[in-house]
mmCIF file of C-alpha atoms in Angstrom:
data_model
loop_
_atom_site.group_PDB
_atom_site.id
_atom_site.type_symbol
_atom_site.label_atom_id
_atom_site.label_comp_id
_atom_site.label_asym_id
_atom_site.label_seq_id
_atom_site.Cartn_x
_atom_site.Cartn_y
_atom_site.Cartn_z
ATOM 1 C CA MET A 1 18.590 39.448 -32.821
ATOM 2 C CA THR A 2 17.605 36.084 -31.157
ATOM 3 C CA GLU A 3 16.036 33.210 -32.995
ATOM 4 C CA THR A 4 12.107 34.250 -32.598
ATOM 5 C CA ASP A 5 12.901 37.327 -33.616
ATOM 6 C CA THR A 6 10.338 38.694 -36.345
ATOM 7 C CA ILE A 7 11.161 41.550 -38.883
ATOM 8 C CA THR A 8 8.840 44.496 -38.926
ATOM 9 C CA THR A 9 10.770 47.248 -40.839
ATOM 10 C CA PRO A 10 12.305 46.970 -44.452
ATOM 11 C CA THR A 11 15.416 44.925 -44.144
ATOM 12 C CA ILE A 12 18.204 43.204 -46.023
ATOM 13 C CA LEU A 13 19.165 39.631 -45.447
ATOM 14 C CA ILE A 14 22.650 38.418 -46.522
ATOM 15 C CA ASP A 15 23.415 34.816 -46.853
ATOM 16 C CA ALA A 16 26.750 36.163 -45.966
ATOM 17 C CA ASP A 17 29.439 33.009 -45.743
ATOM 18 C CA ALA A 18 30.569 33.698 -49.384
ATOM 19 C CA CYS A 19 29.080 36.895 -50.357
ATOM 20 C CA PRO A 20 31.403 39.041 -52.141
ATOM 21 C CA VAL A 21 29.082 42.350 -51.992
ATOM 22 C CA LYS A 22 28.757 42.649 -48.480
ATOM 23 C CA ASP A 23 30.427 46.379 -48.346
ATOM 24 C CA GLU A 24 28.328 47.803 -51.276
ATOM 25 C CA ILE A 25 25.196 46.363 -49.233
ATOM 26 C CA TYR A 26 26.091 48.235 -45.949
ATOM 27 C CA LYS A 27 26.503 51.247 -47.840
ATOM 28 C CA VAL A 28 23.258 51.051 -49.859
ATOM 29 C CA ALA A 29 21.429 50.235 -46.601
ATOM 30 C CA GLU A 30 23.046 53.193 -44.722
ATOM 31 C CA ARG A 31 21.818 55.437 -47.812
ATOM 32 C CA TYR A 32 18.250 54.191 -47.578
ATOM 33 C CA ASP A 33 17.950 53.964 -43.673
ATOM 34 C CA LEU A 34 17.451 50.036 -43.818
ATOM 35 C CA GLN A 35 18.447 47.387 -41.526
ATOM 36 C CA VAL A 36 20.685 44.713 -42.669
ATOM 37 C CA ILE A 37 21.188 41.238 -41.152
ATOM 38 C CA THR A 38 24.602 39.233 -41.896
ATOM 39 C CA VAL A 39 23.484 35.683 -41.427
ATOM 40 C CA SER A 40 26.411 33.092 -41.106
ATOM 41 C CA ASN A 41 27.582 29.536 -39.708
ATOM 42 C CA SER A 42 30.607 31.171 -38.381
ATOM 43 C CA TYR A 43 31.850 34.527 -37.204
ATOM 44 C CA MET A 44 32.981 37.342 -39.565
ATOM 45 C CA ARG A 45 33.665 40.691 -38.875
ATOM 46 C CA VAL A 46 31.136 43.349 -39.826
ATOM 47 C CA PRO A 47 31.135 47.149 -39.221
ATOM 48 C CA ARG A 48 29.886 48.222 -35.785
ATOM 49 C CA GLU A 49 26.614 49.883 -36.851
ATOM 50 C CA ASP A 50 23.536 50.379 -35.448
ATOM 51 C CA PHE A 51 21.519 49.373 -38.489
ATOM 52 C CA ILE A 52 23.998 46.023 -38.878
ATOM 53 C CA ARG A 53 23.164 42.977 -37.060
ATOM 54 C CA GLN A 54 25.117 39.689 -37.203
ATOM 55 C CA VAL A 55 23.460 36.048 -36.797
ATOM 56 C CA VAL A 56 25.723 33.253 -36.200
ATOM 57 C CA VAL A 57 23.795 29.940 -36.690
ATOM 58 C CA SER A 58 25.088 26.654 -35.851
ATOM 59 C CA ASP A 59 26.884 24.523 -38.216
ATOM 60 C CA LYS A 60 24.005 22.207 -39.213
ATOM 61 C CA PHE A 61 23.546 21.852 -42.707
ATOM 62 C CA ASP A 62 21.213 24.543 -44.292
ATOM 63 C CA ALA A 63 21.245 26.304 -40.909
ATOM 64 C CA ALA A 64 21.713 29.693 -42.313
ATOM 65 C CA ASP A 65 19.484 29.027 -45.316
ATOM 66 C CA ASP A 66 16.901 27.795 -42.924
ATOM 67 C CA TRP A 67 16.972 31.128 -40.435
ATOM 68 C CA ILE A 68 16.878 33.361 -43.828
ATOM 69 C CA ALA A 69 13.902 31.515 -45.057
ATOM 70 C CA GLU A 70 11.980 31.661 -41.822
ATOM 71 C CA ARG A 71 12.116 35.193 -41.697
ATOM 72 C CA ALA A 72 11.729 36.674 -45.488
ATOM 73 C CA THR A 73 8.664 38.595 -46.366
ATOM 74 C CA ASP A 74 7.539 41.037 -48.052
ATOM 75 C CA LEU A 75 9.717 43.412 -45.906
ATOM 76 C CA THR A 76 12.951 41.856 -46.947
ATOM 77 C CA ILE A 77 15.498 42.034 -49.716
ATOM 78 C CA VAL A 78 17.573 38.448 -49.760
ATOM 79 C CA ILE A 79 20.897 38.561 -50.898
ATOM 80 C CA THR A 80 21.916 34.956 -51.638
ATOM 81 C CA ALA A 81 23.743 32.969 -54.739
ATOM 82 C CA ASP A 82 21.875 29.905 -53.363
ATOM 83 C CA ILE A 83 19.113 29.124 -55.890
ATOM 84 C CA LEU A 84 16.884 26.820 -53.393
ATOM 85 C CA LEU A 85 17.085 29.405 -50.681
ATOM 86 C CA ALA A 86 16.154 32.194 -53.496
ATOM 87 C CA GLU A 87 13.028 29.673 -54.276
ATOM 88 C CA ARG A 88 12.022 29.254 -50.476
ATOM 89 C CA CYS A 89 12.317 33.569 -50.170
ATOM 90 C CA VAL A 90 10.492 34.267 -53.490
ATOM 91 C CA LYS A 91 7.671 32.077 -52.222
ATOM 92 C CA ALA A 92 7.395 34.054 -49.100
ATOM 93 C CA GLY A 93 7.150 37.231 -50.841
ATOM 94 C CA ALA A 94 10.680 38.513 -50.334
ATOM 95 C CA ALA A 95 12.829 40.581 -53.364
ATOM 96 C CA VAL A 96 15.542 38.232 -53.719
ATOM 97 C CA LEU A 97 19.078 38.964 -55.626
ATOM 98 C CA SER A 98 21.857 37.094 -56.499
ATOM 99 C CA PRO A 99 25.394 38.922 -55.639
ATOM 100 C CA ALA A 100 26.162 39.311 -59.366
ATOM 101 C CA GLY A 101 22.546 41.586 -59.549
ATOM 102 C CA LYS A 102 20.357 38.662 -61.086
ATOM 103 C CA PRO A 103 17.134 39.139 -59.790
ATOM 104 C CA PHE A 104 15.142 36.130 -58.656
ATOM 105 C CA THR A 105 11.332 36.504 -59.410
ATOM 106 C CA GLU A 106 8.012 34.409 -58.959
ATOM 107 C CA ASN A 107 8.054 34.308 -63.254
ATOM 108 C CA SER A 108 11.760 32.961 -63.093
ATOM 109 C CA ILE A 109 12.766 31.015 -60.153
ATOM 110 C CA GLY A 110 11.241 28.125 -61.568
ATOM 111 C CA SER A 111 13.505 27.680 -64.539
ATOM 112 C CA GLN A 112 16.845 28.948 -62.513
ATOM 113 C CA VAL A 113 16.094 25.764 -60.322
ATOM 114 C CA ALA A 114 15.760 23.516 -63.245
ATOM 115 C CA THR A 115 18.949 25.039 -64.658
ATOM 116 C CA ARG A 116 20.554 24.707 -61.551
ATOM 117 C CA ALA A 117 19.842 20.667 -61.406
ATOM 118 C CA ILE A 118 21.286 20.292 -64.844
ATOM 119 C CA MET A 119 24.598 21.926 -64.279
ATOM 120 C CA ALA A 120 24.968 20.326 -60.963
ATOM 121 C CA ASP A 121 24.611 16.931 -63.281
ATOM 122 C CA LEU A 122 27.189 18.687 -65.640
ATOM 123 C CA ARG A 123 29.502 19.927 -62.993
ATOM 124 C CA ALA A 124 29.650 16.258 -61.472
ATOM 125 C CA GLY A 125 30.608 14.942 -64.913
ATOM 126 C CA ALA A 126 27.340 12.912 -65.508
ATOM 127 C CA VAL A 127 27.454 13.994 -68.999
ATOM 128 C CA GLY A 128 30.521 14.349 -70.805
ATOM 129 C CA GLN A 129 33.640 16.354 -69.509
ATOM 130 C CA ASN A 130 33.195 17.956 -66.257
ATOM 131 C CA ILE A 131 32.598 21.678 -66.875
ATOM 132 C CA GLY A 132 33.805 23.541 -63.571
ATOM 133 C CA GLY A 133 31.918 26.178 -61.777
ATOM 134 C CA PRO A 134 30.483 29.686 -62.404
ATOM 135 C CA PRO A 135 32.904 32.600 -63.847
ATOM 136 C CA PRO A 136 34.764 34.576 -61.257
ATOM 137 C CA PHE A 137 32.794 37.493 -59.741
ATOM 138 C CA SER A 138 33.563 40.418 -61.993
ATOM 139 C CA LYS A 139 33.849 44.159 -62.117
ATOM 140 C CA ALA A 140 30.621 44.233 -64.154
ATOM 141 C CA ASP A 141 28.771 41.841 -61.704
ATOM 142 C CA ARG A 142 29.230 44.413 -58.851
ATOM 143 C CA SER A 143 27.971 47.108 -60.972
ATOM 144 C CA ARG A 144 25.023 45.388 -62.319
ATOM 145 C CA PHE A 145 24.150 44.331 -58.364
ATOM 146 C CA LEU A 146 24.494 47.987 -57.305
ATOM 147 C CA GLN A 147 21.704 48.671 -59.937
ATOM 148 C CA ALA A 148 19.523 45.702 -59.274
ATOM 149 C CA LEU A 149 19.917 46.624 -55.213
ATOM 150 C CA ASP A 150 18.757 50.035 -55.676
ATOM 151 C CA LEU A 151 16.070 49.241 -57.664
ATOM 152 C CA ALA A 152 14.991 46.556 -55.306
ATOM 153 C CA VAL A 153 15.252 49.116 -52.363
ATOM 154 C CA THR A 154 13.422 51.705 -54.314
ATOM 155 C CA LYS A 155 10.674 49.407 -54.900
ATOM 156 C CA LEU A 156 10.341 48.235 -51.475
ATOM 157 C CA LYS A 157 10.450 51.580 -49.981
ATOM 158 C CA ARG A 158 7.710 52.870 -52.580
ATOM 159 C CA ASN A 159 5.459 49.700 -51.352
ATOM 160 C CA LYS A 160 5.957 49.458 -47.685
ATOM 161 C CA VAL A 161 7.002 52.806 -46.161
#
């Protein structure tokens, strides 16, 4: 896959650098005969399967996010924990899920961006005591993700294939 390739079939795009559910995505994609593109700033090990492609972008700030956002369409499901990337992809028509199975939608993305800004201030200690980051990834998060991904794939296939 090159920098100028466009997506013409149902595809899952993974913001892969810190994604804890890549193996689950590969299994679901194989079951539903979907393409998967992992996008990261450095090489990482991915299974050698015809339906999986790896794109390594530069280490420039937001290079992976930009690559994903530029290719997000109504043919894609984007997996990311990055709310600002999610917002860009939702605006492009993609289905977007967090690795914990939380969908980002047109109706929810505005409040999620606002909450992100508030939480960033709190984590930085701008108001009171520093509260730290998100809780650790759990088995329930993984299960919720699989259910949400299955639903997103079913909707995508129903509408596009």
